[in-house]
Amino acid sequence: MTSVVQPMDQGVIKNLKHFYRRHLVQTLLTDSLEKNTFSKIDILQAARMFHRTWGQVSQTTIANCFKKAGFAKNSDQNPSEVLKKMLLLHLMDGKQQHLKNMLMWT
């Protein structure tokens, strides 16, 4: 049920975890082979790895997750167009909420 309500659960997070773990293992193995010890990874390094692996998640994966959740009615749409429309809707919703908040305080 959660994956229907939260489209990110339908594959984006799984995909991101896959890329992150692969990058983490490669980093640890490379360091252990070079230094003959396991190196520690601090929070900054983990955040940088996460940032790099997020770039590996494709727009198609993200768009497919939202399609499966029922947000995209036309399956022939270009994934980047779907993402642009969703971003626009999100921004518009944020502006409406901002206006409501401003009107409440006036």
Coordinates of C-alpha atoms in Angstrom, one line a residue:
M1 CA 0.0 0.0 0.0
T2 CA 2.8 2.4 0.8
S3 CA 4.3 2.1 -2.6
V4 CA 1.0 3.2 -4.2
V5 CA 0.9 6.3 -2.0
Q6 CA 4.6 7.0 -2.2
P7 CA 5.9 6.5 -5.7
M8 CA 9.5 6.8 -4.7
D9 CA 9.1 3.4 -3.0
Q10 CA 8.3 1.8 -6.4
G11 CA 11.8 1.6 -7.6
V12 CA 13.7 4.9 -7.2
I13 CA 14.8 4.1 -3.7
K14 CA 15.7 0.5 -4.6
N15 CA 17.7 1.8 -7.6
L16 CA 19.5 4.4 -5.5
K17 CA 20.4 1.9 -2.8
H18 CA 21.8 -0.4 -5.5
F19 CA 24.0 2.2 -7.0
Y20 CA 25.1 3.5 -3.5
R21 CA 26.0 0.1 -2.2
R22 CA 27.9 -0.7 -5.4
H23 CA 29.9 2.5 -5.1
L24 CA 30.5 1.9 -1.3
V25 CA 31.8 -1.6 -1.9
Q26 CA 34.1 -0.4 -4.8
T27 CA 35.4 2.4 -2.6
L28 CA 36.1 0.1 0.4
L29 CA 37.7 -2.6 -1.8
T30 CA 39.9 -0.1 -3.6
D31 CA 41.1 1.5 -0.3
S32 CA 41.7 -1.9 1.3
L33 CA 43.8 -3.1 -1.6
E34 CA 45.8 0.1 -1.7
K35 CA 46.3 0.4 2.0
N36 CA 45.9 -3.2 3.2
T37 CA 43.3 -1.9 5.8
F38 CA 39.7 -1.0 5.7
S39 CA 39.2 2.7 5.7
K40 CA 36.4 4.5 7.6
I41 CA 33.9 6.5 5.7
D42 CA 32.7 9.7 7.4
I43 CA 29.4 11.5 6.9
L44 CA 30.8 13.9 4.3
Q45 CA 32.2 11.1 2.1
A46 CA 28.8 9.2 2.4
A47 CA 26.9 12.4 1.4
R48 CA 29.2 12.8 -1.6
M49 CA 28.8 9.2 -2.6
F50 CA 25.0 9.6 -2.3
H51 CA 25.1 12.7 -4.5
R52 CA 27.1 10.9 -7.2
T53 CA 24.8 7.9 -7.1
W54 CA 21.7 10.0 -7.3
G55 CA 22.9 11.1 -10.7
Q56 CA 22.9 7.5 -11.8
V57 CA 19.2 7.1 -11.3
S58 CA 17.6 7.7 -14.6
Q59 CA 14.7 10.0 -15.4
T60 CA 13.0 7.0 -16.9
T61 CA 13.1 5.1 -13.6
I62 CA 11.6 8.1 -11.8
A63 CA 8.9 8.6 -14.4
N64 CA 8.0 5.0 -14.4
C65 CA 7.5 5.0 -10.7
F66 CA 5.1 7.9 -11.0
K67 CA 3.3 6.2 -13.9
K68 CA 2.8 3.1 -11.9
A69 CA 1.4 5.2 -9.0
G70 CA -1.1 6.7 -11.5
F71 CA 0.2 10.2 -11.8
A72 CA 0.9 10.1 -15.5
K73 CA -2.2 9.3 -17.5
N74 CA -0.6 9.1 -21.0
S75 CA 2.1 6.4 -21.1
D76 CA 3.4 7.9 -24.4
Q77 CA 4.7 11.0 -22.7
N78 CA 8.4 11.7 -22.6
P79 CA 9.7 11.0 -19.0
S80 CA 11.4 14.4 -18.8
E81 CA 8.1 16.1 -19.8
V82 CA 6.3 14.2 -17.1
L83 CA 8.9 15.4 -14.6
K84 CA 8.7 19.0 -15.7
K85 CA 4.9 18.9 -15.4
M86 CA 5.1 17.4 -11.9
L87 CA 7.7 20.0 -10.8
L88 CA 5.5 22.8 -12.2
L89 CA 2.5 21.4 -10.3
H90 CA 4.6 21.2 -7.1
L91 CA 5.8 24.8 -7.5
M92 CA 2.3 26.0 -8.1
D93 CA 1.0 24.2 -5.1
G94 CA 3.8 25.8 -3.0
K95 CA 2.9 29.2 -4.3
Q96 CA -0.8 28.7 -3.5
Q97 CA 0.1 27.6 0.0
H98 CA 2.4 30.6 0.4
L99 CA -0.5 32.9 -0.7
K100 CA -2.9 31.2 1.7
N101 CA -0.4 31.8 4.5
M102 CA 0.0 35.4 3.6
L103 CA -3.7 36.0 3.5
M104 CA -4.2 34.4 6.9
W105 CA -1.8 36.9 8.5
T106 CA -3.3 40.0 6.8

